């Protein structure tokens, strides 16, 4: 709109000057020079931020990804997602049948799920499975301050996909757009015009894809914010196949670890099943990182093979961050050791065999930590399980109370977790308040119930830990000397000094 006003005003001004009998040639020359400079600046800007726009063709073909050899077999787990995707891809494979039945071509597949779960891998494997050309771009590449540039990039992306397929004699092309939410977010009428134009262009291009098109184009997009997407993108005929790519379960984690350790020398003590068991909640990308870090630790150690302990270090690193050089005072270190032993003793008591490692060296934000083995993947928690985990969280603070007469700031995170779980108990209708709706129940009643639950758990934890002084004393010495105690080593101390551990009354 602005452009038109400017052009109109300029033409008006020139006519007015001519009417006054003024020679306009020098003005016109200056205007042409300014126009050329502006044009060149626009061109440089658009090229410099990494894209193809109509004005700058020199960077075309940059979205084409060299043929990768990723196959579905190289993706660990995700069996359901792979099956659904393969079914969706059959329209590219069995083209004649699709035409024979007059089936509307599938135009868009949306992969949703947390980061690092293998969505990009899926798209690459899909291109190989269907022998398609593969072009990829990320939503953020279309974001430009100049109106129209993003839309032009979308047009170029589709052209690029088709021309690559034609050049390689392929019947189909897959366009992969990562982070689609950047351009496909809900339009609330207040967003910038640029976003709207880019999204409209994508919709127009997708609408233009026809069954008879050669090469056939399939758009695959990935997001971890499906709820943010504009309804226009999700309606039938556009991204109407939604495949969720979730965090892997234990079996899938083992498969992913197997894939990423296939080229690595593993010692005979390595059990990938145990590593998988201890990495509940890890994504595929994190598991790849665990395998890689374990190999790096082994190399640094000068060890010929990667041993189980290297995997332990690697899991810690990926979970907690790199070791830090923060040197604590002796007194602080002792407090941290007792705090961690408090967590570990309670953990073994409520779930025997659940301690994987007790560590006294600072990593990330933590001065020490206990890694618990989840034993099995859990998606559902009973009141009993939550209460036990609350006790584990409170164990550190209670140990500090017993040995120092008070708490420290080191328990802040533990309390946050304990509070979260106590609230979960109340909100899930497992507390004495019964089934409650947060909106209609007095906030103080919720607060009082959460407080009552936590007090109760604190008492139980105190009662348990007060009986464990010999474990604290010997555990402290062993942990102080070794800095890291593996689960079995810790259990040996526990067994020796509290032989009747299972019977400790709570
Ligand atoms: P984002 O949402 O952050 O873009 P993504 O879901 O697209 O992530 P990918 O880029 O596909 O994740 O995966 C990152 C890396 O993690 C892969 O290169 C691979 O090494 C590893 N990875 C992730 N999932 C798997 C899996 N299921 N099997 C094997 N490797 C995996």
Short mmCIF file of C-alpha atoms and ligand atoms in Angstrom, two decimals:
data_model
loop_
_atom_site.label_atom_id
_atom_site.label_comp_id
_atom_site.label_asym_id
_atom_site.label_seq_id
_atom_site.Cartn_x
_atom_site.Cartn_y
_atom_site.Cartn_z
CA UNK A 1 0.00 0.00 0.00
CA UNK A 2 2.84 2.34 0.95
CA UNK A 3 4.59 1.63 -2.32
CA UNK A 4 1.58 2.80 -4.36
CA UNK A 5 1.29 6.04 -2.37
CA UNK A 6 4.96 6.81 -2.97
CA UNK A 7 4.80 6.10 -6.70
CA UNK A 8 1.61 8.16 -7.05
CA UNK A 9 3.12 11.11 -5.17
CA UNK A 10 6.34 10.99 -7.25
CA UNK A 11 4.40 10.98 -10.55
CA UNK A 12 2.22 13.83 -9.27
CA UNK A 13 5.28 15.87 -8.28
CA UNK A 14 6.92 15.39 -11.71
CA UNK A 15 3.74 16.46 -13.53
CA UNK A 16 3.46 19.48 -11.26
CA UNK A 17 7.10 20.52 -12.01
CA UNK A 18 6.54 20.06 -15.79
CA UNK A 19 3.40 22.17 -15.45
CA UNK A 20 5.49 24.93 -13.80
CA UNK A 21 7.90 24.74 -16.75
CA UNK A 22 10.83 23.34 -14.71
CA UNK A 23 13.32 21.01 -16.42
CA UNK A 24 12.80 17.62 -14.64
CA UNK A 25 15.62 15.66 -16.37
CA UNK A 26 18.21 16.09 -13.52
CA UNK A 27 15.55 14.99 -10.96
CA UNK A 28 14.77 11.92 -13.03
CA UNK A 29 18.46 11.02 -13.29
CA UNK A 30 18.93 11.29 -9.51
CA UNK A 31 15.79 9.18 -8.94
CA UNK A 32 17.12 6.45 -11.28
CA UNK A 33 20.49 6.37 -9.48
CA UNK A 34 18.78 6.13 -6.06
CA UNK A 35 16.51 3.39 -7.40
CA UNK A 36 19.49 1.34 -8.64
CA UNK A 37 21.30 1.67 -5.30
CA UNK A 38 18.16 0.63 -3.38
CA UNK A 39 17.64 -2.34 -5.71
CA UNK A 40 21.23 -3.53 -5.19
CA UNK A 41 20.95 -3.18 -1.40
CA UNK A 42 17.75 -5.24 -1.34
CA UNK A 43 19.36 -7.90 -3.41
CA UNK A 44 22.43 -8.09 -1.18
CA UNK A 45 20.30 -8.26 1.98
CA UNK A 46 18.14 -11.08 0.73
CA UNK A 47 21.10 -13.09 -0.51
CA UNK A 48 23.13 -12.47 2.63
CA UNK A 49 20.54 -13.91 4.97
CA UNK A 50 20.78 -17.16 3.19
CA UNK A 51 18.02 -17.62 0.72
CA UNK A 52 16.73 -17.79 -2.75
CA UNK A 53 14.65 -14.89 -3.76
CA UNK A 54 13.51 -14.01 -7.23
CA UNK A 55 15.99 -11.18 -7.38
CA UNK A 56 18.97 -13.25 -6.42
CA UNK A 57 19.03 -16.48 -8.30
CA UNK A 58 22.70 -17.15 -7.65
CA UNK A 59 21.95 -19.12 -4.49
CA UNK A 60 19.31 -21.35 -5.95
CA UNK A 61 19.56 -25.10 -5.27
CA UNK A 62 20.78 -24.45 -1.74
CA UNK A 63 17.93 -26.44 -0.19
CA UNK A 64 18.77 -29.59 -2.07
CA UNK A 65 20.17 -32.12 0.35
CA UNK A 66 22.70 -34.51 -1.16
CA UNK A 67 21.26 -37.98 -1.26
CA UNK A 68 21.66 -39.51 2.17
CA UNK A 69 21.50 -43.22 2.71
CA UNK A 70 19.28 -43.06 5.78
CA UNK A 71 16.76 -45.88 5.63
CA UNK A 72 13.87 -46.63 7.95
CA UNK A 73 16.00 -49.42 9.41
CA UNK A 74 18.50 -46.81 10.61
CA UNK A 75 15.85 -45.28 12.84
CA UNK A 76 15.59 -46.98 16.20
CA UNK A 77 12.14 -47.58 17.67
CA UNK A 78 9.30 -45.39 16.35
CA UNK A 79 7.71 -48.52 14.88
CA UNK A 80 4.20 -47.07 14.82
CA UNK A 81 5.35 -43.78 13.32
CA UNK A 82 7.39 -45.58 10.67
CA UNK A 83 4.45 -47.82 9.77
CA UNK A 84 2.06 -44.87 9.49
CA UNK A 85 4.54 -42.92 7.41
CA UNK A 86 5.20 -45.82 5.06
CA UNK A 87 1.46 -46.22 4.53
CA UNK A 88 1.17 -42.54 3.75
CA UNK A 89 4.06 -42.77 1.32
CA UNK A 90 2.52 -45.58 -0.65
CA UNK A 91 0.71 -43.03 -2.77
CA UNK A 92 4.11 -42.02 -4.17
CA UNK A 93 5.14 -45.63 -4.67
CA UNK A 94 1.93 -47.09 -6.14
CA UNK A 95 1.09 -44.17 -8.45
CA UNK A 96 -1.00 -46.14 -10.93
CA UNK A 97 -3.32 -47.52 -8.28
CA UNK A 98 -3.87 -44.06 -6.86
CA UNK A 99 -4.85 -42.77 -10.29
CA UNK A 100 -7.00 -45.81 -11.02
CA UNK A 101 -9.06 -45.20 -7.89
CA UNK A 102 -9.09 -41.44 -8.38
CA UNK A 103 -7.62 -40.90 -4.97
CA UNK A 104 -6.81 -37.33 -4.04
CA UNK A 105 -3.05 -37.12 -3.64
CA UNK A 106 -1.68 -36.81 -0.18
CA UNK A 107 -0.05 -33.43 -0.07
CA UNK A 108 1.24 -32.95 3.41
CA UNK A 109 2.48 -35.05 6.29
CA UNK A 110 3.01 -33.38 9.63
CA UNK A 111 5.47 -34.94 12.04
CA UNK A 112 4.97 -33.81 15.60
CA UNK A 113 7.00 -34.53 18.66
CA UNK A 114 9.71 -33.33 21.03
CA UNK A 115 13.08 -32.17 19.69
CA UNK A 116 15.63 -34.78 18.71
CA UNK A 117 13.22 -37.68 18.30
CA UNK A 118 14.14 -38.32 14.67
CA UNK A 119 11.66 -36.28 12.63
CA UNK A 120 14.32 -35.14 10.17
CA UNK A 121 15.61 -38.70 9.93
CA UNK A 122 12.07 -39.85 9.09
CA UNK A 123 11.80 -37.34 6.26
CA UNK A 124 15.17 -38.38 4.84
CA UNK A 125 14.25 -42.05 5.08
CA UNK A 126 10.94 -41.26 3.36
CA UNK A 127 12.84 -39.73 0.43
CA UNK A 128 14.93 -42.88 0.07
CA UNK A 129 11.96 -45.20 0.49
CA UNK A 130 10.13 -43.45 -2.36
CA UNK A 131 13.21 -42.62 -4.43
CA UNK A 132 12.32 -38.94 -4.30
CA UNK A 133 14.38 -35.81 -4.60
CA UNK A 134 14.77 -34.24 -1.15
CA UNK A 135 14.83 -30.54 -0.42
CA UNK A 136 14.73 -29.16 3.08
CA UNK A 137 14.36 -25.82 4.75
CA UNK A 138 13.61 -24.56 8.20
CA UNK A 139 10.70 -22.25 9.03
CA UNK A 140 13.09 -19.61 10.29
CA UNK A 141 14.68 -19.35 6.83
CA UNK A 142 11.49 -17.78 5.53
CA UNK A 143 11.35 -15.05 8.07
CA UNK A 144 12.42 -11.79 6.50
CA UNK A 145 11.83 -8.18 7.27
CA UNK A 146 10.99 -7.49 3.62
CA UNK A 147 7.44 -8.25 2.67
CA UNK A 148 7.18 -10.84 -0.05
CA UNK A 149 10.64 -12.35 0.34
CA UNK A 150 9.43 -15.31 2.42
CA UNK A 151 6.66 -16.03 -0.07
CA UNK A 152 9.17 -15.92 -2.91
CA UNK A 153 11.36 -18.39 -1.07
CA UNK A 154 8.42 -20.77 -0.76
CA UNK A 155 7.85 -20.53 -4.54
CA UNK A 156 11.54 -21.19 -5.13
CA UNK A 157 11.51 -24.16 -2.78
CA UNK A 158 8.73 -25.85 -4.76
CA UNK A 159 10.43 -25.03 -8.08
CA UNK A 160 13.70 -26.34 -6.75
CA UNK A 161 12.10 -29.60 -5.62
CA UNK A 162 10.52 -30.17 -9.04
CA UNK A 163 13.61 -29.23 -11.02
CA UNK A 164 15.85 -31.45 -8.89
CA UNK A 165 13.55 -34.42 -9.38
CA UNK A 166 13.42 -33.79 -13.14
CA UNK A 167 17.18 -33.46 -13.33
CA UNK A 168 17.66 -36.76 -11.49
CA UNK A 169 14.91 -38.52 -13.41
CA UNK A 170 12.87 -39.04 -10.29
CA UNK A 171 9.08 -39.21 -10.30
CA UNK A 172 8.61 -37.47 -7.02
CA UNK A 173 10.06 -34.92 -4.66
CA UNK A 174 9.77 -34.46 -0.92
CA UNK A 175 9.96 -31.00 0.55
CA UNK A 176 10.81 -31.01 4.25
CA UNK A 177 10.07 -27.89 6.30
CA UNK A 178 11.40 -28.08 9.85
CA UNK A 179 9.96 -25.76 12.53
CA UNK A 180 6.83 -25.12 10.46
CA UNK A 181 5.33 -23.29 13.46
CA UNK A 182 7.58 -20.31 12.70
CA UNK A 183 5.63 -19.55 9.51
CA UNK A 184 2.48 -21.53 10.19
CA UNK A 185 1.48 -20.08 13.55
CA UNK A 186 -2.16 -19.19 14.19
CA UNK A 187 -3.16 -15.97 12.42
CA UNK A 188 -4.93 -13.70 14.82
CA UNK A 189 -5.13 -10.75 12.46
CA UNK A 190 -2.42 -8.94 14.35
CA UNK A 191 0.60 -10.69 12.98
CA UNK A 192 2.92 -9.14 10.47
CA UNK A 193 1.85 -9.26 6.86
CA UNK A 194 5.07 -10.97 5.94
CA UNK A 195 4.19 -14.10 7.95
CA UNK A 196 0.72 -14.18 6.43
CA UNK A 197 2.06 -13.91 2.90
CA UNK A 198 4.57 -16.70 3.46
CA UNK A 199 1.92 -18.99 4.91
CA UNK A 200 -0.56 -18.10 2.14
CA UNK A 201 2.06 -18.90 -0.44
CA UNK A 202 2.68 -22.29 1.14
CA UNK A 203 -1.05 -23.02 1.11
CA UNK A 204 -1.33 -21.89 -2.50
CA UNK A 205 1.59 -24.08 -3.58
CA UNK A 206 0.11 -27.07 -1.75
CA UNK A 207 -3.30 -26.48 -3.32
CA UNK A 208 -1.62 -26.38 -6.70
CA UNK A 209 -0.21 -29.90 -6.33
CA UNK A 210 -2.31 -32.25 -8.50
CA UNK A 211 -2.53 -36.02 -8.90
CA UNK A 212 -1.34 -35.83 -12.46
CA UNK A 213 1.66 -33.68 -11.60
CA UNK A 214 5.01 -35.02 -12.67
CA UNK A 215 7.08 -35.00 -10.57
CA UNK A 216 4.69 -35.44 -7.70
CA UNK A 217 5.40 -33.31 -4.68
CA UNK A 218 4.87 -34.23 -1.04
CA UNK A 219 5.43 -31.69 1.69
CA UNK A 220 6.60 -33.00 5.04
CA UNK A 221 6.79 -30.65 7.97
CA UNK A 222 7.93 -30.99 11.55
CA UNK A 223 6.96 -29.17 14.69
CA UNK A 224 6.92 -29.65 18.40
CA UNK A 225 4.12 -27.09 18.78
CA UNK A 226 1.20 -28.56 16.86
CA UNK A 227 -1.25 -26.62 19.01
CA UNK A 228 0.24 -23.40 17.63
CA UNK A 229 -0.46 -24.17 13.98
CA UNK A 230 -3.05 -22.30 11.94
CA UNK A 231 -6.18 -24.33 11.24
CA UNK A 232 -5.80 -23.62 7.51
CA UNK A 233 -2.62 -25.70 7.48
CA UNK A 234 -4.24 -28.68 9.13
CA UNK A 235 -7.40 -28.96 7.10
CA UNK A 236 -7.96 -31.89 4.70
CA UNK A 237 -5.98 -31.50 1.52
CA UNK A 238 -3.08 -29.87 3.26
CA UNK A 239 -1.26 -31.32 6.27
CA UNK A 240 -3.97 -33.85 6.94
CA UNK A 241 -1.71 -36.75 8.00
CA UNK A 242 -0.37 -36.21 11.47
CA UNK A 243 2.22 -38.62 12.74
CA UNK A 244 3.50 -38.26 16.25
CA UNK A 245 7.14 -39.07 16.79
CA UNK A 246 7.44 -39.61 20.53
CA UNK A 247 10.25 -40.06 22.99
CA UNK A 248 11.49 -43.66 22.75
CA UNK A 249 10.47 -46.32 25.26
CA UNK A 250 13.04 -48.63 26.82
CA UNK A 251 13.13 -51.10 23.95
CA UNK A 252 13.45 -48.29 21.41
CA UNK A 253 16.21 -46.66 23.46
CA UNK A 254 18.15 -49.90 23.36
CA UNK A 255 17.69 -50.08 19.59
CA UNK A 256 18.89 -46.49 19.15
CA UNK A 257 21.92 -47.18 21.34
CA UNK A 258 22.64 -50.32 19.30
CA UNK A 259 22.52 -48.27 16.08
CA UNK A 260 24.85 -45.60 17.43
CA UNK A 261 27.36 -48.04 18.94
CA UNK A 262 27.55 -50.29 15.88
CA UNK A 263 30.85 -48.68 14.84
CA UNK A 264 32.31 -48.50 18.35
CA UNK A 265 34.39 -51.04 20.28
CA UNK A 266 32.35 -52.12 23.30
CA UNK A 267 33.81 -53.97 26.28
CA UNK A 268 32.14 -57.19 27.38
CA UNK A 269 30.72 -55.57 30.54
CA UNK A 270 28.58 -53.17 28.52
CA UNK A 271 24.87 -53.81 28.74
CA UNK A 272 23.00 -51.48 26.42
CA UNK A 273 19.81 -52.75 28.00
CA UNK A 274 20.91 -51.31 31.34
CA UNK A 275 21.92 -48.02 29.74
CA UNK A 276 18.49 -47.93 28.11
CA UNK A 277 16.87 -48.64 31.46
CA UNK A 278 18.65 -45.71 33.06
CA UNK A 279 17.87 -43.21 30.33
CA UNK A 280 14.11 -42.87 30.67
CA UNK A 281 13.00 -39.60 29.05
CA UNK A 282 16.05 -39.31 26.76
CA UNK A 283 15.46 -38.46 23.10
CA UNK A 284 17.19 -40.19 20.21
CA UNK A 285 19.55 -37.23 19.86
CA UNK A 286 20.49 -37.48 23.55
CA UNK A 287 21.11 -41.22 23.21
CA UNK A 288 23.34 -40.59 20.20
CA UNK A 289 25.19 -38.11 22.38
CA UNK A 290 25.52 -40.69 25.21
CA UNK A 291 27.12 -43.18 22.79
CA UNK A 292 29.45 -40.52 21.48
CA UNK A 293 30.44 -39.16 24.90
CA UNK A 294 31.09 -42.67 26.22
CA UNK A 295 33.52 -43.22 23.32
CA UNK A 296 35.22 -39.88 24.10
CA UNK A 297 35.62 -40.84 27.79
CA UNK A 298 37.11 -44.20 26.78
CA UNK A 299 39.57 -42.48 24.43
CA UNK A 300 40.58 -39.98 27.13
CA UNK A 301 41.07 -42.87 29.55
CA UNK A 302 43.36 -44.60 27.05
CA UNK A 303 41.10 -47.62 27.30
CA UNK A 304 40.93 -49.84 24.19
CA UNK A 305 37.23 -50.49 24.56
CA UNK A 306 34.29 -48.51 25.84
CA UNK A 307 33.35 -49.83 29.25
CA UNK A 308 30.12 -49.63 31.21
CA UNK A 309 31.53 -46.93 33.49
CA UNK A 310 32.16 -44.73 30.45
CA UNK A 311 28.46 -44.99 29.65
CA UNK A 312 27.72 -44.00 33.25
CA UNK A 313 29.84 -40.84 32.89
CA UNK A 314 28.25 -40.10 29.53
CA UNK A 315 24.70 -40.40 30.91
CA UNK A 316 25.66 -38.02 33.73
CA UNK A 317 27.12 -35.58 31.28
CA UNK A 318 24.10 -35.54 28.99
CA UNK A 319 21.70 -35.38 31.95
CA UNK A 320 23.47 -32.89 34.19
CA UNK A 321 26.01 -31.07 32.02
CA UNK A 322 29.80 -31.01 32.01
CA UNK A 323 31.81 -31.34 35.23
CA UNK A 324 32.71 -27.96 36.66
CA UNK A 325 35.82 -26.89 38.51
CA UNK A 326 33.93 -25.25 41.36
CA UNK A 327 35.97 -26.11 44.43
CA UNK A 328 33.79 -26.32 47.54
CA UNK A 329 35.13 -25.92 51.09
CA UNK A 330 35.58 -29.11 53.14
CA UNK A 331 32.59 -28.21 55.29
CA UNK A 332 30.37 -27.59 52.26
CA UNK A 333 31.51 -30.82 50.67
CA UNK A 334 30.67 -32.75 53.82
CA UNK A 335 27.21 -31.21 53.88
CA UNK A 336 26.69 -32.12 50.21
CA UNK A 337 27.85 -35.69 50.85
CA UNK A 338 25.43 -36.16 53.76
CA UNK A 339 22.65 -34.57 51.71
CA UNK A 340 23.22 -36.97 48.81
CA UNK A 341 23.50 -39.96 51.15
CA UNK A 342 20.14 -38.92 52.59
CA UNK A 343 18.57 -39.12 49.12
CA UNK A 344 20.30 -42.41 48.33
CA UNK A 345 19.36 -44.17 51.60
CA UNK A 346 15.70 -43.25 51.21
CA UNK A 347 15.74 -44.24 47.54
CA UNK A 348 17.11 -47.72 48.34
CA UNK A 349 14.64 -48.08 51.16
CA UNK A 350 11.53 -47.25 49.18
CA UNK A 351 12.69 -48.94 45.98
CA UNK A 352 15.52 -51.44 46.57
CA UNK A 353 18.04 -51.42 43.70
CA UNK A 354 17.05 -47.97 42.51
CA UNK A 355 20.32 -46.11 43.13
CA UNK A 356 22.55 -46.03 40.07
CA UNK A 357 25.20 -43.67 41.30
CA UNK A 358 25.97 -41.30 44.17
CA UNK A 359 28.33 -38.51 43.15
CA UNK A 360 30.15 -35.88 45.12
CA UNK A 361 31.68 -33.87 42.30
CA UNK A 362 29.94 -30.76 40.94
CA UNK A 363 28.32 -31.03 37.55
CA UNK A 364 26.18 -28.41 35.86
CA UNK A 365 24.37 -26.57 38.66
CA UNK A 366 24.53 -29.45 41.15
CA UNK A 367 27.26 -29.82 43.79
CA UNK A 368 26.54 -33.54 44.05
CA UNK A 369 23.74 -35.81 42.92
CA UNK A 370 22.15 -39.22 43.09
CA UNK A 371 21.18 -40.83 39.82
CA UNK A 372 18.18 -43.10 40.24
CA UNK A 373 17.48 -46.02 38.01
CA UNK A 374 13.80 -45.77 37.02
CA UNK A 375 13.82 -49.64 36.68
CA UNK A 376 10.95 -49.47 34.23
CA UNK A 377 9.33 -46.79 32.08
CA UNK A 378 6.42 -45.31 33.97
CA UNK A 379 3.67 -43.16 32.60
CA UNK A 380 1.22 -43.57 35.46
CA UNK A 381 1.85 -42.98 39.16
CA UNK A 382 -0.09 -44.20 42.15
CA UNK A 383 -0.31 -42.21 45.37
CA UNK A 384 2.05 -44.66 47.01
CA UNK A 385 4.69 -44.25 44.25
CA UNK A 386 4.44 -40.45 44.43
CA UNK A 387 4.73 -40.44 48.22
CA UNK A 388 7.81 -42.62 48.05
CA UNK A 389 9.41 -40.29 45.51
CA UNK A 390 8.54 -37.29 47.70
CA UNK A 391 10.41 -39.01 50.55
CA UNK A 392 13.44 -39.46 48.28
CA UNK A 393 13.34 -35.74 47.44
CA UNK A 394 13.09 -34.77 51.10
CA UNK A 395 15.88 -37.17 52.17
CA UNK A 396 18.63 -34.62 51.45
CA UNK A 397 17.13 -31.84 53.56
CA UNK A 398 16.30 -34.24 56.40
CA UNK A 399 19.90 -35.51 56.47
CA UNK A 400 21.12 -31.90 56.74
CA UNK A 401 18.66 -31.28 59.58
CA UNK A 402 19.90 -34.35 61.45
CA UNK A 403 23.61 -33.52 61.12
CA UNK A 404 23.57 -29.72 61.00
CA UNK A 405 20.36 -28.83 62.78
CA UNK A 406 19.04 -26.93 59.77
CA UNK A 407 18.63 -26.85 55.98
CA UNK A 408 20.56 -25.07 53.22
CA UNK A 409 19.70 -23.60 49.82
CA UNK A 410 20.80 -26.92 48.30
CA UNK A 411 17.31 -28.31 48.97
CA UNK A 412 15.42 -25.72 46.92
CA UNK A 413 15.11 -27.89 43.83
CA UNK A 414 14.22 -30.94 45.89
CA UNK A 415 11.38 -29.03 47.52
CA UNK A 416 10.12 -27.81 44.18
CA UNK A 417 9.94 -31.39 42.95
CA UNK A 418 8.30 -32.59 46.17
CA UNK A 419 5.74 -29.78 45.99
CA UNK A 420 5.00 -30.61 42.37
CA UNK A 421 4.31 -34.23 43.27
CA UNK A 422 2.18 -33.32 46.30
CA UNK A 423 0.11 -31.04 44.05
CA UNK A 424 -0.21 -33.88 41.57
CA UNK A 425 -1.65 -36.07 44.32
CA UNK A 426 -4.22 -33.40 45.20
CA UNK A 427 -5.14 -32.57 41.59
CA UNK A 428 -5.50 -36.24 40.70
CA UNK A 429 -8.08 -36.70 43.43
CA UNK A 430 -5.82 -38.92 45.54
CA UNK A 431 -5.72 -36.70 48.61
CA UNK A 432 -8.17 -36.43 51.47
CA UNK A 433 -9.85 -33.55 49.67
CA UNK A 434 -11.18 -36.07 47.17
CA UNK A 435 -11.83 -34.97 43.57
CA UNK A 436 -11.38 -31.22 43.36
CA UNK A 437 -11.62 -28.61 40.64
CA UNK A 438 -8.89 -26.07 41.18
CA UNK A 439 -11.14 -23.26 40.01
CA UNK A 440 -13.91 -23.90 42.51
CA UNK A 441 -12.04 -24.92 45.59
CA UNK A 442 -10.56 -22.48 48.07
CA UNK A 443 -6.82 -22.09 47.38
CA UNK A 444 -5.98 -22.26 51.07
CA UNK A 445 -7.56 -25.71 51.31
CA UNK A 446 -5.29 -26.97 48.54
CA UNK A 447 -2.34 -25.32 50.19
CA UNK A 448 -3.18 -26.86 53.57
CA UNK A 449 -3.58 -30.31 52.05
CA UNK A 450 -0.27 -30.08 50.19
CA UNK A 451 1.38 -28.91 53.40
CA UNK A 452 -0.17 -31.76 55.37
CA UNK A 453 1.03 -34.31 52.82
CA UNK A 454 4.56 -32.92 52.85
CA UNK A 455 4.69 -32.75 56.67
CA UNK A 456 3.60 -36.34 56.83
CA UNK A 457 6.32 -37.39 54.38
CA UNK A 458 8.91 -35.33 56.24
CA UNK A 459 8.07 -37.15 59.46
CA UNK A 460 8.36 -40.54 57.79
CA UNK A 461 11.69 -39.58 56.22
CA UNK A 462 13.02 -38.32 59.55
CA UNK A 463 11.96 -41.54 61.27
CA UNK A 464 13.77 -43.57 58.63
CA UNK A 465 17.00 -41.60 58.46
CA UNK A 466 17.41 -41.25 62.23
CA UNK A 467 17.93 -44.99 62.35
CA UNK A 468 20.68 -44.94 59.73
CA UNK A 469 23.57 -43.20 61.48
CA UNK A 470 26.08 -46.05 60.83
CA UNK A 471 25.31 -45.89 57.09
CA UNK A 472 25.82 -42.13 57.08
CA UNK A 473 29.13 -42.40 58.91
CA UNK A 474 30.61 -45.17 56.75
CA UNK A 475 28.95 -43.98 53.56
CA UNK A 476 30.43 -40.52 54.14
CA UNK A 477 33.93 -41.90 54.40
CA UNK A 478 33.60 -44.12 51.33
CA UNK A 479 31.98 -41.39 49.26
CA UNK A 480 34.54 -38.82 50.40
CA UNK A 481 37.41 -41.03 49.26
CA UNK A 482 35.88 -42.26 46.01
CA UNK A 483 33.81 -39.17 45.01
CA UNK A 484 31.61 -41.50 42.95
CA UNK A 485 29.88 -44.59 44.28
CA UNK A 486 28.21 -46.92 41.82
CA UNK A 487 24.83 -48.32 42.85
CA UNK A 488 26.28 -51.71 43.83
CA UNK A 489 29.06 -50.13 45.89
CA UNK A 490 26.54 -48.03 47.76
CA UNK A 491 24.29 -51.04 48.34
CA UNK A 492 27.29 -52.93 49.78
CA UNK A 493 27.77 -50.17 52.40
CA UNK A 494 24.07 -50.19 53.11
CA UNK A 495 23.96 -53.94 53.53
CA UNK A 496 26.95 -53.97 55.83
CA UNK A 497 25.73 -51.27 58.17
CA UNK A 498 22.01 -51.76 58.04
CA UNK A 499 21.69 -55.51 57.45
CA UNK A 500 18.07 -55.35 58.49
CA UNK A 501 17.55 -52.44 56.04
CA UNK A 502 14.31 -53.79 54.69
CA UNK A 503 12.95 -53.93 58.20
CA UNK A 504 13.73 -50.36 59.16
CA UNK A 505 10.48 -49.19 60.59
CA UNK A 506 8.92 -46.11 59.09
P1 LIG B 1 14.33 -31.26 15.92
O1 LIG B 1 12.90 -31.25 16.27
O2 LIG B 1 15.18 -30.64 16.99
O3 LIG B 1 14.65 -30.76 14.54
P2 LIG B 1 14.35 -33.99 15.06
O4 LIG B 1 13.20 -34.68 15.70
O5 LIG B 1 14.23 -33.58 13.65
O6 LIG B 1 14.82 -32.78 15.97
P3 LIG B 1 16.63 -35.43 14.18
O7 LIG B 1 17.31 -34.23 13.62
O8 LIG B 1 15.95 -36.33 13.22
O9 LIG B 1 15.58 -34.95 15.27
O10 LIG B 1 17.61 -36.28 15.07
C1 LIG B 1 18.82 -35.75 15.56
C2 LIG B 1 19.83 -36.87 15.70
O11 LIG B 1 19.43 -37.73 16.78
C3 LIG B 1 19.90 -37.76 14.50
O12 LIG B 1 20.87 -37.31 13.60
C4 LIG B 1 20.30 -39.11 15.09
O13 LIG B 1 21.68 -39.18 15.28
C5 LIG B 1 19.65 -39.08 16.45
N1 LIG B 1 18.36 -39.77 16.50
C6 LIG B 1 17.18 -39.20 16.84
N2 LIG B 1 16.20 -40.12 16.84
C7 LIG B 1 16.75 -41.28 16.44
C8 LIG B 1 16.24 -42.59 16.22
N3 LIG B 1 14.96 -42.89 16.43
N4 LIG B 1 17.10 -43.55 15.82
C9 LIG B 1 18.41 -43.28 15.63
N5 LIG B 1 18.95 -42.05 15.82
C10 LIG B 1 18.14 -41.06 16.23
#
